[in-house]
Short mmCIF file of C-alpha atoms in Angstrom, two decimals:
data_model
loop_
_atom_site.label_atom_id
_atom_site.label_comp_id
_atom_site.label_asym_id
_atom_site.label_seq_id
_atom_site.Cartn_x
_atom_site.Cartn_y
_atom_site.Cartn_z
CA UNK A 210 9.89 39.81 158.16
CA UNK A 211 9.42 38.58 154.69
CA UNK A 212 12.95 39.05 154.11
CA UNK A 213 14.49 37.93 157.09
CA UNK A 214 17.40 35.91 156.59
CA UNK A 215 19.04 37.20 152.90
CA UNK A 216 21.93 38.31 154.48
CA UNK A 217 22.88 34.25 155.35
CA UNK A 218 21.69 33.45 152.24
CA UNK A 219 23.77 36.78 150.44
CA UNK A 220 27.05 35.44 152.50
CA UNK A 221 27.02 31.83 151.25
CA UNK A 222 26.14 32.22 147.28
CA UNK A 223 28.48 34.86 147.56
CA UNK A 224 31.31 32.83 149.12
CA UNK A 225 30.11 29.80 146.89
CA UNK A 226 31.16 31.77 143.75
CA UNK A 227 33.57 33.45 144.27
CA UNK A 228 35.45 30.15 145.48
CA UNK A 229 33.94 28.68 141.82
CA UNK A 230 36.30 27.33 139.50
CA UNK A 231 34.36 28.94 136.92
CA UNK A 232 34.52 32.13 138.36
CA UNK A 233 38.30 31.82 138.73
CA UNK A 234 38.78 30.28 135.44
CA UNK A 235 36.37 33.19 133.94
CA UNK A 236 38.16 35.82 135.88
CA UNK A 237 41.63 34.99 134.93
CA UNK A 238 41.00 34.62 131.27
CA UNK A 239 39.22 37.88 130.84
CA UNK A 240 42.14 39.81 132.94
CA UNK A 241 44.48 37.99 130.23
CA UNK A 242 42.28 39.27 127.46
CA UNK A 243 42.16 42.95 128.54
CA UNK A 244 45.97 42.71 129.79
CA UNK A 245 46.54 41.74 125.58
CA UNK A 246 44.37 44.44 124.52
CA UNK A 247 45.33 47.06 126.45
CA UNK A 248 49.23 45.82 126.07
CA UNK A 249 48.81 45.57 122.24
CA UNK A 250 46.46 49.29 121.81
CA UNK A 251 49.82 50.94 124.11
CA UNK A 252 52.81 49.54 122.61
CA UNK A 253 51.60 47.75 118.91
CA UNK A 254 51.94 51.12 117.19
CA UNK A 255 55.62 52.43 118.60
CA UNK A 256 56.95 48.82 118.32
CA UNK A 257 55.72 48.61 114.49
CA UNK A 258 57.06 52.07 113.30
CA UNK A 259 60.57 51.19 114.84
CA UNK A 260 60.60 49.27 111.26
CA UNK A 261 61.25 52.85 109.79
CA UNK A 262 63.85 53.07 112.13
CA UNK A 263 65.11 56.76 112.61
CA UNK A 264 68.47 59.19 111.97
CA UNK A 265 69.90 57.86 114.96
CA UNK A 266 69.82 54.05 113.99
CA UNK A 267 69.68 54.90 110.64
CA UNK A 268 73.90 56.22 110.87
CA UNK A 269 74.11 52.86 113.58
CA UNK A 270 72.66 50.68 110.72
CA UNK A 271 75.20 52.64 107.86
CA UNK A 272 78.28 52.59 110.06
CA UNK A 273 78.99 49.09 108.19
CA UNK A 274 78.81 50.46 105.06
CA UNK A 275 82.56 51.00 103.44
CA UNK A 276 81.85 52.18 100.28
CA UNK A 277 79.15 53.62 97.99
CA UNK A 278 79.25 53.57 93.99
CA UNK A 279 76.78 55.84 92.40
CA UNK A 280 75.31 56.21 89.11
CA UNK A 281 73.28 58.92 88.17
CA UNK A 282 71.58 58.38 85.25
CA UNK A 283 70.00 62.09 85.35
CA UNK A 284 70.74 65.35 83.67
CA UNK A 285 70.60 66.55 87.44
CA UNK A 286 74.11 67.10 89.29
CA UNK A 287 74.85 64.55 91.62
CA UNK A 288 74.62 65.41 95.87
CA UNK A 289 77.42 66.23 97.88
CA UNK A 290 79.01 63.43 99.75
CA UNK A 291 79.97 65.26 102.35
CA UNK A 292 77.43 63.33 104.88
CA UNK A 293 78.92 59.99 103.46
CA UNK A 294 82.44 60.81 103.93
CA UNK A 295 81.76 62.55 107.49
CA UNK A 296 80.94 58.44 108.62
CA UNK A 297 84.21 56.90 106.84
CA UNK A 298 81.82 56.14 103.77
CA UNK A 299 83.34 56.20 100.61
CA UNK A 300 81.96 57.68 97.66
CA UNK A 301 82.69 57.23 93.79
CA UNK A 302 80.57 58.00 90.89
CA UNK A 303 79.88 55.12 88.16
CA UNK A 304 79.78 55.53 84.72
CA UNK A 305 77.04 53.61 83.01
CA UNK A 306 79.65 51.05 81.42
CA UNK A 307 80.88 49.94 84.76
CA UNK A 308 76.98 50.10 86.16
CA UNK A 309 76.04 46.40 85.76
CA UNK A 310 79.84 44.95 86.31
CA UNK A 311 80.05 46.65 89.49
CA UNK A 312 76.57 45.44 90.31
CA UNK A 313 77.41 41.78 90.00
CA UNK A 314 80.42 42.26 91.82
CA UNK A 315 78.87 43.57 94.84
CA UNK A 316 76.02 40.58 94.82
CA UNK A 317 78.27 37.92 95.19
CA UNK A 318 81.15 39.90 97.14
CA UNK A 319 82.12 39.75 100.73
CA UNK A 320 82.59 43.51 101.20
CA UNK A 321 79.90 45.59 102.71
CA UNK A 322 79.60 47.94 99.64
CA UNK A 323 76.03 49.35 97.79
CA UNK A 324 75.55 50.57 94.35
CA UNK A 325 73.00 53.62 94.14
CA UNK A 326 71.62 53.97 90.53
CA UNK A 327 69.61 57.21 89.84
CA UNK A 328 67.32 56.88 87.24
CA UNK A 329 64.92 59.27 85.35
CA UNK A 330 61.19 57.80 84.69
CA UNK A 331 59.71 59.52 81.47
CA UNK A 332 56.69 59.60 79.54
CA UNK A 333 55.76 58.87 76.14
CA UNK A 334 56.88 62.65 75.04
CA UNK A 335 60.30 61.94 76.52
CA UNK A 336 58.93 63.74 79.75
CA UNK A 337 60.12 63.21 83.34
CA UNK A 338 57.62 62.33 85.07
CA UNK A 339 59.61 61.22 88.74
CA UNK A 340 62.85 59.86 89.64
CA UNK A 341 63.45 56.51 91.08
CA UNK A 342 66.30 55.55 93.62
CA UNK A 343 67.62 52.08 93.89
CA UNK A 344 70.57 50.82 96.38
CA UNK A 345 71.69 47.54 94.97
CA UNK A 346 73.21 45.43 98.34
CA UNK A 347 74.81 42.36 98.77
CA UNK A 348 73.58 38.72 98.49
CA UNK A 349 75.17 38.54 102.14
CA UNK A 350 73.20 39.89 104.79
CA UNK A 351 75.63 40.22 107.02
CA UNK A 352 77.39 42.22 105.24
CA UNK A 353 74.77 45.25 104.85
CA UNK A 354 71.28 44.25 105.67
CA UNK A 355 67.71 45.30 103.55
CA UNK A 356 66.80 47.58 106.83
CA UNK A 357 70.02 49.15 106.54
CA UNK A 358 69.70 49.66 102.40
CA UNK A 359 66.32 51.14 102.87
CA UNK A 360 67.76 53.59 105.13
CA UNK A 361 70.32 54.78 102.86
CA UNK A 362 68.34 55.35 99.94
CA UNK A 363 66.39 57.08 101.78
CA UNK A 364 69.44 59.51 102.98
CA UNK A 365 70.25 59.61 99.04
CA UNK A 366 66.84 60.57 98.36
CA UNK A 367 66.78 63.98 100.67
CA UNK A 368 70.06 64.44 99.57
CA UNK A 369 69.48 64.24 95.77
CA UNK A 370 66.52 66.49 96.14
CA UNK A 371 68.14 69.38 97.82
CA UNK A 372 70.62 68.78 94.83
CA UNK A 373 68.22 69.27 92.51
CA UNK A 374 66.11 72.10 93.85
CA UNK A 375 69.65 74.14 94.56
CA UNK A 376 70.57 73.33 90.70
CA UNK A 377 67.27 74.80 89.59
CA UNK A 378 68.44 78.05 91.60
CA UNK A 379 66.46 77.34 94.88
CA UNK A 380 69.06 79.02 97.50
CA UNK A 381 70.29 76.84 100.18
CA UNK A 382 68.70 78.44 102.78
CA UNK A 383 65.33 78.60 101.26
CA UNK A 384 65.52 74.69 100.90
CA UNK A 385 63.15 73.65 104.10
CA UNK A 386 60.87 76.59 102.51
CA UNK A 387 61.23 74.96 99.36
CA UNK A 388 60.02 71.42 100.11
CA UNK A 389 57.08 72.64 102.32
CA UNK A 390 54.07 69.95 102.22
CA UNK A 391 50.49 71.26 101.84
CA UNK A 392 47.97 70.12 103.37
CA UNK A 393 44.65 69.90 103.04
CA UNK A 394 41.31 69.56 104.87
CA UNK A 395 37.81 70.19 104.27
CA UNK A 396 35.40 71.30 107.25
CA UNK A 397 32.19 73.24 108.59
CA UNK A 398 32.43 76.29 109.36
CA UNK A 399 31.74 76.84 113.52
CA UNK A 400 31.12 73.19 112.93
CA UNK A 401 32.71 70.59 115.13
CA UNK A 402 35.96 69.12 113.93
CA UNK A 403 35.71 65.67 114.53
CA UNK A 404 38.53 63.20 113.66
CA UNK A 405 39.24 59.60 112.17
CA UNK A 406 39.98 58.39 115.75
CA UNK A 407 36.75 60.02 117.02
CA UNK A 408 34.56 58.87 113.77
CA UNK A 409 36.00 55.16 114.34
CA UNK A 410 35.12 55.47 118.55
CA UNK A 411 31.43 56.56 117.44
CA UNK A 412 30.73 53.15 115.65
CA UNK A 413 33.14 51.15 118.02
CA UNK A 414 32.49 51.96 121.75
CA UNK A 415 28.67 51.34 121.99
CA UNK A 416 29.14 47.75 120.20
CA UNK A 417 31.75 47.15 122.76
CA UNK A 418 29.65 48.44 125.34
CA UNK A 419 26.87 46.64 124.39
CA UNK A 420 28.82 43.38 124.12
CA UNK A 421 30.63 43.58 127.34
CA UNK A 422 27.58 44.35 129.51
CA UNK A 423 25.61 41.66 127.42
CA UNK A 424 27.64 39.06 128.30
CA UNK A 425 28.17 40.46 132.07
CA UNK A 426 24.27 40.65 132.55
CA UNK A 427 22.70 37.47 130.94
CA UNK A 428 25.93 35.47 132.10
CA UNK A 429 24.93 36.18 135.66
CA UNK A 430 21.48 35.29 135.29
CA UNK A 431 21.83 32.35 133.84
CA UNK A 432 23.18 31.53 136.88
CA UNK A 433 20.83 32.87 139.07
CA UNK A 434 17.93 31.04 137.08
CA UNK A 435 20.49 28.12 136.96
CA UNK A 436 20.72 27.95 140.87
CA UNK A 437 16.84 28.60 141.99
CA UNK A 438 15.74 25.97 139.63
CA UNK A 439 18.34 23.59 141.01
CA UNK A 440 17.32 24.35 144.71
CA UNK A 441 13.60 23.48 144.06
CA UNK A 442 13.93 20.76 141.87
CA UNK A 443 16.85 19.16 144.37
CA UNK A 444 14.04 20.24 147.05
CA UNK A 445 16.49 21.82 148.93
CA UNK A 446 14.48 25.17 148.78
CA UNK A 447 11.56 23.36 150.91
CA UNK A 448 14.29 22.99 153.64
CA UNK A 449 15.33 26.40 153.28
CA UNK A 450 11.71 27.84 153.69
CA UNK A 451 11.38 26.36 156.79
CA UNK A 452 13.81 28.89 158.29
CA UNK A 453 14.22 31.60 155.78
CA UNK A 454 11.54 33.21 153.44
CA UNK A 455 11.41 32.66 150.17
CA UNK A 456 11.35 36.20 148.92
CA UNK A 457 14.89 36.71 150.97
CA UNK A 458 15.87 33.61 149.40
CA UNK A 459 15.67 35.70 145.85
CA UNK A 460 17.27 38.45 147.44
CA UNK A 461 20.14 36.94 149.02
CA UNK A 462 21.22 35.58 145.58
CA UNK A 463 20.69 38.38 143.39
CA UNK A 464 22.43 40.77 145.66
CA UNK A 465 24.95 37.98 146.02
CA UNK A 466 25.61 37.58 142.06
CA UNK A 467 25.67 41.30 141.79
CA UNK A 468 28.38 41.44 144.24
CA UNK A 469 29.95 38.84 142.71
CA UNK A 470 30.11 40.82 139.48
CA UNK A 471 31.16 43.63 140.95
CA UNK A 472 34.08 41.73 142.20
CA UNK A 473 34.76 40.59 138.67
CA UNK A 474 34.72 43.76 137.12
CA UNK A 475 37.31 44.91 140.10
CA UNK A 476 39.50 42.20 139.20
CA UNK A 477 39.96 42.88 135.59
CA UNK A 478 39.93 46.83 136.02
CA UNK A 479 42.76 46.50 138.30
CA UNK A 480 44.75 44.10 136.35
CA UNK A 481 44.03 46.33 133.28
CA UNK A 482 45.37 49.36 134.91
CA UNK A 483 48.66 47.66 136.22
CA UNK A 484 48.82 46.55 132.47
CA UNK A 485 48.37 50.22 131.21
CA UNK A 486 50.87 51.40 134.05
CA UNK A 487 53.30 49.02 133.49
CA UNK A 488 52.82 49.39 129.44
CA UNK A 489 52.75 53.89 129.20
CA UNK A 490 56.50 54.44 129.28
CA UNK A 491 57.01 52.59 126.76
CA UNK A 492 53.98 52.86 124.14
CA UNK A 493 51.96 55.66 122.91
CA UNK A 494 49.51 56.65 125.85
CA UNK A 495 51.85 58.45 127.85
CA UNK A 496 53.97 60.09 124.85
CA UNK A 497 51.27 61.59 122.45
CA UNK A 498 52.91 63.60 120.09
CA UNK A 499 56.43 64.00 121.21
CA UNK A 500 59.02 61.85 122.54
CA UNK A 501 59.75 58.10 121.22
CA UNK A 502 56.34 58.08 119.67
CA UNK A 503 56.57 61.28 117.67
CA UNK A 504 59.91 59.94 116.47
CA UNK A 505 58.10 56.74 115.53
CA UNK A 506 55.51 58.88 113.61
CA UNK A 507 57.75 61.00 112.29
CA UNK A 508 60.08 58.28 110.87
CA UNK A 509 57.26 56.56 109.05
CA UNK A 510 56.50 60.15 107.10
CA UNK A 511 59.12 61.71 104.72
CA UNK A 512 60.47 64.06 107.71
CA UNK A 513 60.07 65.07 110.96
CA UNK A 514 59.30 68.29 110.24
CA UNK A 515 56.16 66.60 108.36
CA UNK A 516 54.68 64.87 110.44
CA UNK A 517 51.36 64.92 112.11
CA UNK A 518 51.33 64.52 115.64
CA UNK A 519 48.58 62.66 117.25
CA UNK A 520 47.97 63.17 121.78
CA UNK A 521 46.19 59.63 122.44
CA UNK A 522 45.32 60.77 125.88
CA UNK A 523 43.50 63.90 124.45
CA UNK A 524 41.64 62.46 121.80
CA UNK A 525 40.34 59.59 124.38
CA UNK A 526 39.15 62.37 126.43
CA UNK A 527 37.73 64.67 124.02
CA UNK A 528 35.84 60.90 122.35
CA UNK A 529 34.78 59.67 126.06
CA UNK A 530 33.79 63.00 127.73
CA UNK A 531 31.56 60.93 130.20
CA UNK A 532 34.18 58.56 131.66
CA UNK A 533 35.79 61.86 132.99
CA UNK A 534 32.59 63.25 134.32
CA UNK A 535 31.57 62.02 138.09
CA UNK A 536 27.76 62.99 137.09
CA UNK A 537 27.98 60.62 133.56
CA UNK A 538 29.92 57.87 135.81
CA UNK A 539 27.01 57.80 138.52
CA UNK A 540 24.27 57.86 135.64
CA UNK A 541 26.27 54.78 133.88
CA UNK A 542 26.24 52.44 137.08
CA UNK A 543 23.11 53.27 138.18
CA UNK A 544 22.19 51.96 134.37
CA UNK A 545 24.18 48.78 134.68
CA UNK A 546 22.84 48.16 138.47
CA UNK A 547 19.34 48.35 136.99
CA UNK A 548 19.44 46.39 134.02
CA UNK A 549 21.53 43.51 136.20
CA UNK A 550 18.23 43.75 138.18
CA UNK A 551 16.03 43.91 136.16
CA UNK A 552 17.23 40.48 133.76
CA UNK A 553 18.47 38.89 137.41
CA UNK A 554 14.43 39.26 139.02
CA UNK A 555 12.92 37.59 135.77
CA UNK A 556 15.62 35.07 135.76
CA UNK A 557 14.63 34.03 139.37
CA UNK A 558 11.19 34.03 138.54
CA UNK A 559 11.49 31.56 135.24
CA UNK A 560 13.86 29.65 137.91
CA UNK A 561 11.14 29.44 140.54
CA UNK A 562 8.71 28.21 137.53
CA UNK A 563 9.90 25.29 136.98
CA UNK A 564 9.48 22.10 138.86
CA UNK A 565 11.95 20.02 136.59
CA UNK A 566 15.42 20.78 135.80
CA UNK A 567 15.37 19.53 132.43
CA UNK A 568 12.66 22.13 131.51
CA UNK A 569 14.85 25.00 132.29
CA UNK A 570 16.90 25.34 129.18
CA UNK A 571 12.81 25.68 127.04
CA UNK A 572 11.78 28.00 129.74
CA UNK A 573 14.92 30.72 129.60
CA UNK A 574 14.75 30.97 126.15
CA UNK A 575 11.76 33.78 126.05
CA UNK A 576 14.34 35.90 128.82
CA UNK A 577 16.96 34.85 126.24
CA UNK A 578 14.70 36.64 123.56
CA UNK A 579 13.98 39.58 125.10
CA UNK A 580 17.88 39.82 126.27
CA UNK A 581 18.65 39.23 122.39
CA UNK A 582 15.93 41.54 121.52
CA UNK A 583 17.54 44.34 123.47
CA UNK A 584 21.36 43.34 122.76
CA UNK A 585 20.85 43.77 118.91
CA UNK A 586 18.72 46.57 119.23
CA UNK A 587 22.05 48.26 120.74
CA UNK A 588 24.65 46.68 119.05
CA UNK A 589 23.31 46.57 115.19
CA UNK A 590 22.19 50.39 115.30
CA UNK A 591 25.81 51.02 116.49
CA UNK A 592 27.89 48.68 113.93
CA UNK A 593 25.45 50.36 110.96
CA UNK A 594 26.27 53.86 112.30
CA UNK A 595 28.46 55.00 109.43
CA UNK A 596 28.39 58.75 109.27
CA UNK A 597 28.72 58.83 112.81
CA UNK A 598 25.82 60.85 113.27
CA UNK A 599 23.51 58.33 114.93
CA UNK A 600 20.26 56.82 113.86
CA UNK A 601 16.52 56.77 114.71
CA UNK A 602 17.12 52.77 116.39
CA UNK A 603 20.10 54.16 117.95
CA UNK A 604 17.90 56.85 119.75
CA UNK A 605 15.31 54.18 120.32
CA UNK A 606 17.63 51.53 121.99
CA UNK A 607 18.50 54.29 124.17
CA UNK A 608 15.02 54.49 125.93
CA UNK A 609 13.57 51.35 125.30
CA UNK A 610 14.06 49.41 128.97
CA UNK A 611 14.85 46.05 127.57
CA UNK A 612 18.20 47.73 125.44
CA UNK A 613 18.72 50.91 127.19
CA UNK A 614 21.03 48.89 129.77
CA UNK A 615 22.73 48.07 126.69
CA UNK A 616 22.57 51.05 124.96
CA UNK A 617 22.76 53.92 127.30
CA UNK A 618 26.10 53.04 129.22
CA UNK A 619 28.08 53.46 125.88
CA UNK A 620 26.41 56.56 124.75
CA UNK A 621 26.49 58.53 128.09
CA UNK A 622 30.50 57.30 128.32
CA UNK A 623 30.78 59.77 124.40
CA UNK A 624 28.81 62.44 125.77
CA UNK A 625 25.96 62.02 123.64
CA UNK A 626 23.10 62.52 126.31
CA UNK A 627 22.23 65.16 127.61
CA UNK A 628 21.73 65.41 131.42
CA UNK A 629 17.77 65.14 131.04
CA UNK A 630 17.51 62.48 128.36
CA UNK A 631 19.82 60.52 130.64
CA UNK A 632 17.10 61.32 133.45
CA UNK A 633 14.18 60.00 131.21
CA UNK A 634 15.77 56.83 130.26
CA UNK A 635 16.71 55.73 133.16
CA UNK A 636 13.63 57.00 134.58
CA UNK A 637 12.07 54.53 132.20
CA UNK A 638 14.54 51.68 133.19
CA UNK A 639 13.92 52.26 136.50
CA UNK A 640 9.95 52.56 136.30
CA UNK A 641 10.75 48.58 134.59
CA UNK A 642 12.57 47.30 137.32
CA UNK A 643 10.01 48.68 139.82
CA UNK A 644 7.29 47.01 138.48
CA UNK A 645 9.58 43.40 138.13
CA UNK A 646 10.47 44.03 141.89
CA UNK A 647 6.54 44.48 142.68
CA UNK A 648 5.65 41.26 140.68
CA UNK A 649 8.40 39.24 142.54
CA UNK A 650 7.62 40.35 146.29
CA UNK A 651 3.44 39.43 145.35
CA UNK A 652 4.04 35.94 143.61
CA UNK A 653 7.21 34.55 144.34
CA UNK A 654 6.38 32.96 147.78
CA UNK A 655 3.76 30.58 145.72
CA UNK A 656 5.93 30.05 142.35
CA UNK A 657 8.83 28.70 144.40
CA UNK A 658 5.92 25.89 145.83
CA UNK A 659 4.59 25.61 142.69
CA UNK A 660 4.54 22.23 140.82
CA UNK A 661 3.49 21.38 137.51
CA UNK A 662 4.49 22.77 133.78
CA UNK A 663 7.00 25.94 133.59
CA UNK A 664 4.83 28.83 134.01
CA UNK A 665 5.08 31.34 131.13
CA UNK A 666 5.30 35.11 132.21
CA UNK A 667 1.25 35.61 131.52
CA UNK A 668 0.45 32.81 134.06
CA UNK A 669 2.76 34.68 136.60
CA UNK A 670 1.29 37.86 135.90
CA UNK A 671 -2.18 36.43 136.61
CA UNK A 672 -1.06 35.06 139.57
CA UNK A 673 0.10 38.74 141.01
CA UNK A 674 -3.10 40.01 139.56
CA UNK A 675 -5.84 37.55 141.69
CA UNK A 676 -3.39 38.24 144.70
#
């Protein structure tokens, strides 16, 4: 009987919010937010390597060119022109006489023509040390554009060094073999091989974590605390008692708010996977290593043959095990459900303790404290996390009740709990929001009557004590 009535009372705050313009307002901006995020992490990478450009719009962006004056100022034959001549390119070698003329002509002209000057870099014992390339272009853009120079000198340079390696008596068809790249790597043996993209996930997903659900939890009871104090102070609540209990008053809304951000977190999820939908056949989630994004890799490096290939959708799994685990999923709402709780019941009790509404902002600020407490417990022992390889707060926040719902979401999504220290701390989160649920259903019937100064968390503790 003591809680007859919360579903009335569950129906109408629910209704009441949801209908908010602040939860509309709220909603809309944080699907826009994730939308961008999610948008920019897809496509951002493939649409800022198409500056590299690739062969295929690299002989689109040449096809203007007419003609192509070189001067090699090496002891180094020059490259065939073959490949230039094949696209109606013209070719002539430049002595060093008519270097700087010809230069000055093609500035100022109105022909789409390029000078390429090849030019030895030595050392103070007359040594070379590299070679550098330079296309000279004209003024006029129009005419042959700096993404279309960049291009060609980068032809010239493959070009030139196959020249070179063939004139030192490399064979032509050991030149691939030839201009091999080595790479290198240094690792454990049997150890686990853990990448850049994992290392940066280790430091980044429990701050994110721990910020989202921050927000999402203290947000929410804010409001909760915001409402109950309103009700009594208004005395609306001594209406409302005189049909429905006050402990199914508390019930009604909590249930109510926690439906409310369950609806929330629907909202954006669903937006943010028509985003990432909409977004993966044209960005990197959906093409890994092959495809338009390995040609956008590939173009940024030297070759294609070069380059190093990265699978988004396997590293994400292989960094977030426990988002693609039904066991880890279960133990990470049943975390967020109790912490949401647990901050919601001792919001509605510092509510209920207050008899005016202007003392409500002094008497949230000790849940504030202990919110704050538990927030930076999670979040600093994550951002100072630099080897990767956690920390003795990290392992704390985990357990502690106050951070754990914080904390523990984050590290169960990486697969860094096992299936029984999952078990003890929410065990111990759970044991916390027992004991807040016990306190609320002895004292909150007389809090919500009480009037006088806010009551501070020892008075209400008393009070469930001498009950």
């Amino acid at each position: 009987m003591r809680f007859k009535g919360w579903k009335n009372i569950f129906s109408f705050n629910y209704i009441q919010q949801v209908k908010s313009k602040a939860f509309k307002g709220g909603t809309a901006v944080l699907c826009i937010l994730f939308a961008l995020i999610i948008a920019a992490i897809n496509l951002l990478p493939v649409l800022l390597s198409g500056d590299f450009g690739d062969n295929g719009n690299q002989d689109e962006e040449n096809a203007g060119l007419k003609a192509l004056y070189i001067y090699n100022g090496t002891d180094f034959p020059i490259f065939d022109f073959a490949p230039f001549t094949e696209k109606n390119i013209e070719c002539f070698e430049l002595s060093e006489e008519d270097f700087e003329s010809k230069c000055e002509e093609i500035t100022s002209g109105d022909k789409a023509e390029a000078v390429l000057m090849i030019s030895p870099d030595k050392n103070e014992e007359n040594q070379i040390n590299s070679i550098t390339l330079t296309v000279f272009r004209p003024e006029n853009e129009e005419l042959f554009s700096k993404g279309a120079a960049e291009d060609l000198v980068s032809e010239c340079r493959g070009l030139f060094k196959d020249s070179m390696l063939m004139s030192l008596g490399v064979d032509k068809n050991d030149l691939a073999l030839a201009q091999l790249d080595f790479n290198t790597d240094v690792r454990i043996f049997n150890g686990e091989d853990i990448s850049p993209f994992k290392e940066a996930m280790k430091i980044a997903v429990p701050m994110v974590f721990s910020v989202l659900l921050f927000s999402f939890i203290i947000s929410y009871a804010q409001i909760i605390a915001q409402s109950i104090a309103m009700e009594k102070t208004s005395r609306v609540i001594e209406l409302l008692i005189t049909s429905v209990r006050p402990l199914a008053i508390i019930t009604g809304k909590i249930l109510a708010m926690l439906l409310v951000a369950i609806t929330q977190i629907a909202i954006i999820g669903a937006v943010s996977g028509i985003t990432l939908a909409v977004t993966a056949p044209f960005g990197i989630m959906s093409m890994g290593g092959s495809g338009m994004m390995g040609d956008a890799i590939s173009a940024a490096g030297e070759s294609a043959s070069n380059a190093d290939f990265i699978d988004i959708g396997q590293e994400i799994t292989e960094a977030l095990p426990g988002l693609f685990n039904p066991g880890s999923v279960i133990a990470i709402l049943i975390t967020m459900l109790l912490g949401f709780l647990f901050y919601a019941l001792l919001a509605g009790l510092v509510g209920a303790g207050i008899s005016r509404s202007e003392d409500l902002a002094s008497a949230i600020q000790p849940l504030m404290m202990v919110a704050m407490a538990g927030f930076f417990l999670s979040y600093m022992s994550a951002a100072f996390n630099y080897d990767g390889d956690g920390n003795i707060i990290m392992t704390l926040s985990r357990y502690i009740p106050i951070s754990s719902p914080f904390a523990l979401p984050g590290a169960i999504a990486m697969g860094e709990m096992s299936a029984a220290e999952t078990l003890i701390s929410v065990s111990f989160l759970a044991l916390l929001t027992g004991l807040m649920v016990l306190l609320v259903s002895k004292v909150y019937e007389n809090i919500i009557l009480y009037s006088g100064n806010p009551l501070k968390l020892g008075q209400i503790i008393k009070m469930a004590r001498e009950k």
